[in-house]
Amino acid sequence: MLSNRDLERFARHGVHLNLDTCSALRRWAALRGRCPRVGLRIDPGVRVGWGDHPELAYGDGKFGFDAGEGIEAAAYAASLGLTVDELHVHAGWGLQESAAPALAAVFARLAALARAIPTVRTINVGGGLCARQRAEDRPLALAAWAGLLREHLVPTGCTIACEPGTFVVATAGVLVAEVNTVEARRGGTWVGVDAGHNVNCYAAHYGIPLTIAGVARPLSPPTAVVHVAGNINEANDVFARSLLMPPLAEGDLVALYPAGAYGASMASEHCLRGLPAEVLV
Ligand SMILES: Cc1ncc(COP(=O)(O)O)c(C=O)c1O
């Protein structure tokens, strides 16, 4: 959903784009000085993101041409004077072992499309690799992912590009917050902290749990079930419900992790709380 302002800026800087609508192809082609080569973003056609959350599914959604429309889209681009030199897909976030068969089908479709569009030189497979988010998670292993690339995409002779985000940086970040409230209410204990979903939206937006540990005594055994709530005026601003935690007191620091991906980059000034300070160690 690129505006003409966006496109003009990319053209000015000589950026190569992967585009995913006929509208963008048409408006890009009409711009003076734009790169004459483009990529096409293809809808993976499968729903393989972490958990069952629609927020994490990329297939059959707003991103990209259907694989079956790829040849037609390339012909349309050619009619506008553009050469399609790349195919792009981002299958989903937080890929698990169980996603391997669906991912194999995505890569096979992409390979077939690359063979059908002789100008394609690069196949970009996006991101999706992750570390364990919950103890029971079984992330797709790097070796298994590489095996799928080797089997399906290497034989095309194209360069394989990727855009890993989470896999590279998620575990490098920790959100440290201060416990400001410990309150028994309606049979439960609420632990309030001085950060909210404006600082890290994993729990509120995606329903993805973060690990929460006491900073001073991270290995203390859990003793109580608590709800950990943020400081934003929204009912869904809760980091965890019914979580087994060691004793926590007002003034203690807690660490929430992994917080190195989609944390600060998605932070907002909701409720005028301001943006979190970031410290690089
Ligand atoms: C097009 C595209 N590429 C790469 C990424 C990075 O994905 P990840 O953080 O799963 O590695 C995303 C994330 O949304 C994306 O939309």
Short mmCIF file of C-alpha atoms and ligand atoms in Angstrom, two decimals:
data_model
loop_
_atom_site.label_atom_id
_atom_site.label_comp_id
_atom_site.label_asym_id
_atom_site.label_seq_id
_atom_site.Cartn_x
_atom_site.Cartn_y
_atom_site.Cartn_z
CA MET A 1 0.00 0.00 0.00
CA LEU A 2 2.65 2.45 -1.13
CA SER A 3 1.80 6.08 -1.73
CA ASN A 4 3.18 8.04 -4.66
CA ARG A 5 5.26 9.96 -2.11
CA ASP A 6 6.82 6.67 -0.98
CA LEU A 7 7.50 5.57 -4.53
CA GLU A 8 9.00 8.92 -5.57
CA ARG A 9 11.39 8.74 -2.66
CA PHE A 10 12.49 5.20 -3.51
CA ALA A 11 12.97 6.22 -7.15
CA ARG A 12 15.09 9.20 -6.11
CA HIS A 13 17.38 6.95 -4.11
CA GLY A 14 17.67 4.30 -6.82
CA VAL A 15 16.03 1.60 -4.69
CA HIS A 16 15.09 -1.76 -6.17
CA LEU A 17 11.59 -2.67 -4.96
CA ASN A 18 9.57 -5.82 -4.61
CA LEU A 19 6.04 -4.70 -5.45
CA ASP A 20 2.85 -6.55 -4.73
CA THR A 21 0.03 -4.77 -6.56
CA CYS A 22 -0.68 -3.85 -10.19
CA SER A 23 -1.38 -0.37 -8.86
CA ALA A 24 2.17 -0.03 -7.53
CA LEU A 25 3.67 -1.46 -10.73
CA ARG A 26 1.71 1.05 -12.81
CA ARG A 27 2.63 4.03 -10.63
CA TRP A 28 6.28 2.92 -10.33
CA ALA A 29 6.62 2.49 -14.10
CA ALA A 30 5.37 6.04 -14.63
CA LEU A 31 8.05 7.60 -12.39
CA ARG A 32 11.03 9.29 -13.96
CA GLY A 33 14.39 7.79 -12.95
CA ARG A 34 12.94 4.69 -11.26
CA CYS A 35 14.85 1.43 -11.36
CA PRO A 36 13.65 -0.47 -14.43
CA ARG A 37 13.96 -3.82 -12.63
CA VAL A 38 11.44 -4.88 -10.00
CA GLY A 39 10.58 -7.88 -7.91
CA LEU A 40 7.13 -9.32 -7.37
CA ARG A 41 5.95 -10.20 -3.89
CA ILE A 42 3.98 -13.44 -3.96
CA ASP A 43 1.34 -14.45 -1.41
CA PRO A 44 2.57 -17.65 0.26
CA GLY A 45 -0.94 -19.12 0.01
CA VAL A 46 -0.48 -20.96 3.32
CA ARG A 47 -1.03 -19.95 6.95
CA VAL A 48 2.05 -21.01 8.86
CA GLY A 49 2.71 -18.30 11.47
CA TRP A 50 3.30 -18.92 15.18
CA GLY A 51 0.15 -20.00 16.96
CA ASP A 52 -3.27 -19.54 15.44
CA HIS A 53 -3.37 -15.76 15.51
CA PRO A 54 -4.65 -14.14 12.33
CA GLU A 55 -2.28 -11.24 13.10
CA LEU A 56 0.62 -13.56 12.33
CA ALA A 57 -0.68 -15.20 9.17
CA TYR A 58 0.59 -13.86 5.87
CA GLY A 59 -1.11 -16.29 3.47
CA ASP A 60 -4.32 -15.35 1.68
CA GLY A 61 -4.00 -11.87 3.07
CA LYS A 62 -3.05 -8.40 2.00
CA PHE A 63 0.47 -9.20 0.85
CA GLY A 64 1.27 -10.08 -2.68
CA PHE A 65 0.10 -11.56 -5.93
CA ASP A 66 -1.30 -15.08 -5.84
CA ALA A 67 1.33 -17.46 -7.21
CA GLY A 68 -1.12 -18.29 -10.00
CA GLU A 69 -1.14 -14.63 -11.06
CA GLY A 70 2.65 -14.31 -11.11
CA ILE A 71 3.17 -14.86 -14.85
CA GLU A 72 0.38 -12.42 -15.67
CA ALA A 73 1.84 -9.84 -13.26
CA ALA A 74 5.28 -10.22 -14.87
CA ALA A 75 3.72 -9.75 -18.32
CA TYR A 76 1.91 -6.65 -17.04
CA ALA A 77 5.19 -5.29 -15.65
CA ALA A 78 6.89 -5.97 -19.01
CA SER A 79 4.10 -4.11 -20.82
CA LEU A 80 4.96 -1.11 -18.63
CA GLY A 81 8.67 -1.32 -19.50
CA LEU A 82 9.71 -3.06 -16.27
CA THR A 83 11.73 -6.27 -15.99
CA VAL A 84 10.88 -8.69 -13.19
CA ASP A 85 14.21 -9.90 -11.82
CA GLU A 86 13.12 -11.07 -8.35
CA LEU A 87 10.40 -13.09 -6.68
CA HIS A 88 9.72 -12.50 -3.02
CA VAL A 89 7.73 -14.30 -0.37
CA HIS A 90 7.48 -13.92 3.40
CA ALA A 91 5.68 -17.01 4.60
CA GLY A 92 5.02 -16.03 8.20
CA TRP A 93 6.45 -15.17 11.57
CA GLY A 94 7.71 -17.73 14.07
CA LEU A 95 7.89 -20.75 11.78
CA GLN A 96 7.73 -24.05 13.63
CA GLU A 97 8.91 -27.54 12.61
CA SER A 98 5.32 -28.35 11.72
CA ALA A 99 5.42 -25.64 9.00
CA ALA A 100 8.04 -27.53 6.96
CA PRO A 101 5.64 -29.29 4.54
CA ALA A 102 3.72 -26.07 3.83
CA LEU A 103 6.96 -24.16 3.41
CA ALA A 104 8.22 -26.81 0.99
CA ALA A 105 5.06 -26.26 -1.08
CA VAL A 106 5.61 -22.48 -1.03
CA PHE A 107 9.22 -22.85 -2.19
CA ALA A 108 8.22 -25.36 -4.89
CA ARG A 109 5.61 -22.92 -6.24
CA LEU A 110 8.18 -20.13 -6.20
CA ALA A 111 10.71 -22.29 -8.07
CA ALA A 112 8.14 -23.13 -10.74
CA LEU A 113 7.30 -19.45 -11.12
CA ALA A 114 10.99 -18.50 -11.34
CA ARG A 115 11.42 -21.02 -14.16
CA ALA A 116 8.38 -19.61 -15.95
CA ILE A 117 9.70 -16.03 -15.78
CA PRO A 118 13.15 -16.24 -17.41
CA THR A 119 14.23 -12.76 -16.29
CA VAL A 120 14.11 -13.74 -12.59
CA ARG A 121 17.60 -13.82 -11.05
CA THR A 122 16.84 -13.70 -7.32
CA ILE A 123 14.40 -15.51 -5.08
CA ASN A 124 13.89 -13.72 -1.77
CA VAL A 125 12.41 -15.95 0.92
CA GLY A 126 11.77 -13.25 3.54
CA GLY A 127 12.10 -14.06 7.24
CA GLY A 128 10.18 -16.28 9.62
CA LEU A 129 12.89 -18.14 11.52
CA CYS A 130 12.68 -17.78 15.28
CA ALA A 131 13.90 -18.99 18.63
CA ARG A 132 11.72 -20.72 21.21
CA GLN A 133 9.01 -18.40 22.50
CA ARG A 134 7.45 -20.90 24.93
CA ALA A 135 9.01 -24.04 26.41
CA GLU A 136 6.77 -26.24 24.25
CA ASP A 137 7.72 -24.48 20.98
CA ARG A 138 9.58 -26.43 18.30
CA PRO A 139 11.06 -23.75 16.01
CA LEU A 140 11.95 -24.72 12.46
CA ALA A 141 15.68 -25.43 12.66
CA LEU A 142 18.08 -23.44 10.51
CA ALA A 143 19.37 -26.71 8.99
CA ALA A 144 15.84 -27.83 8.09
CA TRP A 145 15.13 -24.47 6.47
CA ALA A 146 18.41 -24.63 4.55
CA GLY A 147 17.47 -28.15 3.43
CA LEU A 148 14.20 -26.86 1.97
CA LEU A 149 16.04 -24.08 0.14
CA ARG A 150 18.59 -26.56 -1.19
CA GLU A 151 15.93 -28.97 -2.40
CA HIS A 152 13.54 -26.52 -4.02
CA LEU A 153 15.31 -23.27 -4.86
CA VAL A 154 19.00 -24.05 -5.47
CA PRO A 155 18.18 -26.06 -8.65
CA THR A 156 16.67 -22.91 -10.22
CA GLY A 157 20.17 -21.35 -10.35
CA CYS A 158 18.78 -18.13 -8.86
CA THR A 159 20.46 -16.21 -6.07
CA ILE A 160 18.62 -16.87 -2.82
CA ALA A 161 18.08 -13.80 -0.65
CA CYS A 162 16.53 -13.67 2.80
CA GLU A 163 15.41 -11.03 5.30
CA PRO A 164 15.70 -12.52 8.77
CA GLY A 165 14.75 -10.18 11.60
CA THR A 166 13.55 -12.06 14.66
CA PHE A 167 16.08 -14.89 14.32
CA VAL A 168 18.99 -12.47 14.38
CA VAL A 169 17.99 -9.94 17.01
CA ALA A 170 15.09 -11.14 19.17
CA THR A 171 17.16 -12.80 21.85
CA ALA A 172 19.58 -9.85 21.95
CA GLY A 173 17.06 -7.62 23.72
CA VAL A 174 15.56 -7.57 27.20
CA LEU A 175 12.88 -5.19 28.46
CA VAL A 176 13.55 -4.19 32.06
CA ALA A 177 10.61 -2.75 33.98
CA GLU A 178 10.01 -1.81 37.60
CA VAL A 179 7.27 -3.36 39.67
CA ASN A 180 5.20 -0.44 40.92
CA THR A 181 2.14 -2.25 42.31
CA VAL A 182 1.47 -5.55 44.06
CA GLU A 183 -2.21 -5.85 44.89
CA ALA A 184 -4.50 -8.75 45.82
CA ARG A 185 -7.80 -8.36 44.00
CA ARG A 186 -10.72 -10.76 43.45
CA GLY A 187 -8.74 -13.77 44.57
CA GLY A 188 -5.72 -13.01 42.35
CA THR A 189 -2.54 -11.03 42.73
CA TRP A 190 -1.87 -8.28 40.23
CA VAL A 191 1.71 -7.18 39.66
CA GLY A 192 1.85 -3.82 37.89
CA VAL A 193 4.95 -2.66 36.02
CA ASP A 194 6.04 0.67 34.57
CA ALA A 195 5.93 -0.45 30.94
CA GLY A 196 2.98 -1.37 28.77
CA HIS A 197 1.98 -2.57 25.35
CA ASN A 198 3.24 0.73 24.00
CA VAL A 199 6.76 -0.52 24.79
CA ASN A 200 6.31 -4.17 23.85
CA CYS A 201 3.15 -5.34 22.13
CA TYR A 202 3.87 -9.10 21.92
CA ALA A 203 1.32 -10.09 24.54
CA ALA A 204 -1.41 -7.51 23.86
CA HIS A 205 -1.24 -7.40 20.07
CA TYR A 206 -0.12 -10.89 19.09
CA GLY A 207 -1.00 -12.97 22.15
CA ILE A 208 2.63 -14.11 22.31
CA PRO A 209 3.98 -14.69 25.81
CA LEU A 210 7.30 -13.24 26.94
CA THR A 211 9.31 -14.86 29.69
CA ILE A 212 9.24 -12.72 32.83
CA ALA A 213 11.97 -13.07 35.45
CA GLY A 214 13.01 -11.14 38.54
CA VAL A 215 16.23 -9.26 37.82
CA ALA A 216 17.78 -9.56 41.30
CA ARG A 217 16.99 -13.27 41.80
CA PRO A 218 16.22 -14.73 38.36
CA LEU A 219 16.57 -18.34 39.49
CA SER A 220 14.38 -18.15 42.60
CA PRO A 221 11.73 -20.88 42.58
CA PRO A 222 8.17 -19.73 41.80
CA THR A 223 5.88 -19.39 44.80
CA ALA A 224 2.75 -17.60 43.62
CA VAL A 225 0.42 -17.23 40.65
CA VAL A 226 0.17 -13.61 39.50
CA HIS A 227 -1.14 -11.48 36.66
CA VAL A 228 1.43 -9.02 35.29
CA ALA A 229 -0.15 -5.84 33.98
CA GLY A 230 1.24 -2.82 32.13
CA ASN A 231 0.63 0.86 32.79
CA ILE A 232 -1.49 1.68 29.74
CA ASN A 233 -5.19 2.52 29.96
CA GLU A 234 -6.32 -0.46 27.88
CA ALA A 235 -7.92 -3.63 29.22
CA ASN A 236 -5.66 -5.80 27.07
CA ASP A 237 -2.50 -4.25 28.49
CA VAL A 238 -1.60 -7.42 30.38
CA PHE A 239 1.76 -9.11 29.85
CA ALA A 240 0.77 -12.41 31.48
CA ARG A 241 -2.16 -13.98 33.30
CA SER A 242 -1.90 -16.75 35.89
CA LEU A 243 1.88 -16.84 35.73
CA LEU A 244 3.89 -18.76 38.33
CA MET A 245 6.44 -16.28 39.70
CA PRO A 246 8.88 -16.00 42.59
CA PRO A 247 7.91 -13.42 45.23
CA LEU A 248 7.93 -9.87 43.83
CA ALA A 249 7.79 -6.62 45.77
CA GLU A 250 7.13 -3.04 44.71
CA GLY A 251 10.44 -1.56 43.57
CA ASP A 252 11.80 -4.87 42.17
CA LEU A 253 12.96 -4.98 38.56
CA VAL A 254 11.64 -7.61 36.19
CA ALA A 255 13.08 -8.64 32.83
CA LEU A 256 10.78 -9.51 29.93
CA TYR A 257 12.30 -11.34 26.98
CA PRO A 258 13.02 -11.96 24.16
CA ALA A 259 12.45 -8.28 23.43
CA GLY A 260 15.02 -7.53 20.74
CA ALA A 261 12.61 -7.74 17.80
CA TYR A 262 9.38 -5.79 17.23
CA GLY A 263 9.85 -4.05 20.57
CA ALA A 264 11.29 -0.57 20.26
CA SER A 265 10.52 -0.52 16.54
CA MET A 266 6.81 -0.89 17.33
CA ALA A 267 6.81 1.34 20.41
CA SER A 268 4.35 4.22 20.60
CA GLU A 269 3.53 7.20 22.79
CA HIS A 270 0.15 5.73 23.76
CA CYS A 271 -1.24 7.45 26.88
CA LEU A 272 1.66 9.92 26.61
CA ARG A 273 3.87 7.42 28.43
CA GLY A 274 6.76 8.27 26.12
CA LEU A 275 9.18 5.95 24.42
CA PRO A 276 11.42 3.60 26.42
CA ALA A 277 15.09 4.30 26.85
CA GLU A 278 17.28 1.88 24.92
CA VAL A 279 20.69 0.85 26.21
CA LEU A 280 23.22 -0.93 24.02
CA VAL A 281 25.54 -3.14 26.07
C1 LIG B 1 8.59 -8.87 4.14
C2 LIG B 1 9.21 -9.26 5.43
N1 LIG B 1 10.48 -9.69 5.42
C3 LIG B 1 11.10 -10.03 6.57
C4 LIG B 1 10.45 -9.92 7.78
C5 LIG B 1 11.19 -10.32 9.02
O1 LIG B 1 10.64 -11.46 9.51
P1 LIG B 1 11.16 -12.19 10.81
O2 LIG B 1 11.17 -11.22 11.90
O3 LIG B 1 10.17 -13.29 10.98
O4 LIG B 1 12.53 -12.73 10.51
C6 LIG B 1 9.13 -9.48 7.83
C7 LIG B 1 8.40 -9.38 9.08
O5 LIG B 1 7.27 -9.07 9.18
C8 LIG B 1 8.49 -9.13 6.62
O6 LIG B 1 7.23 -8.71 6.60
#
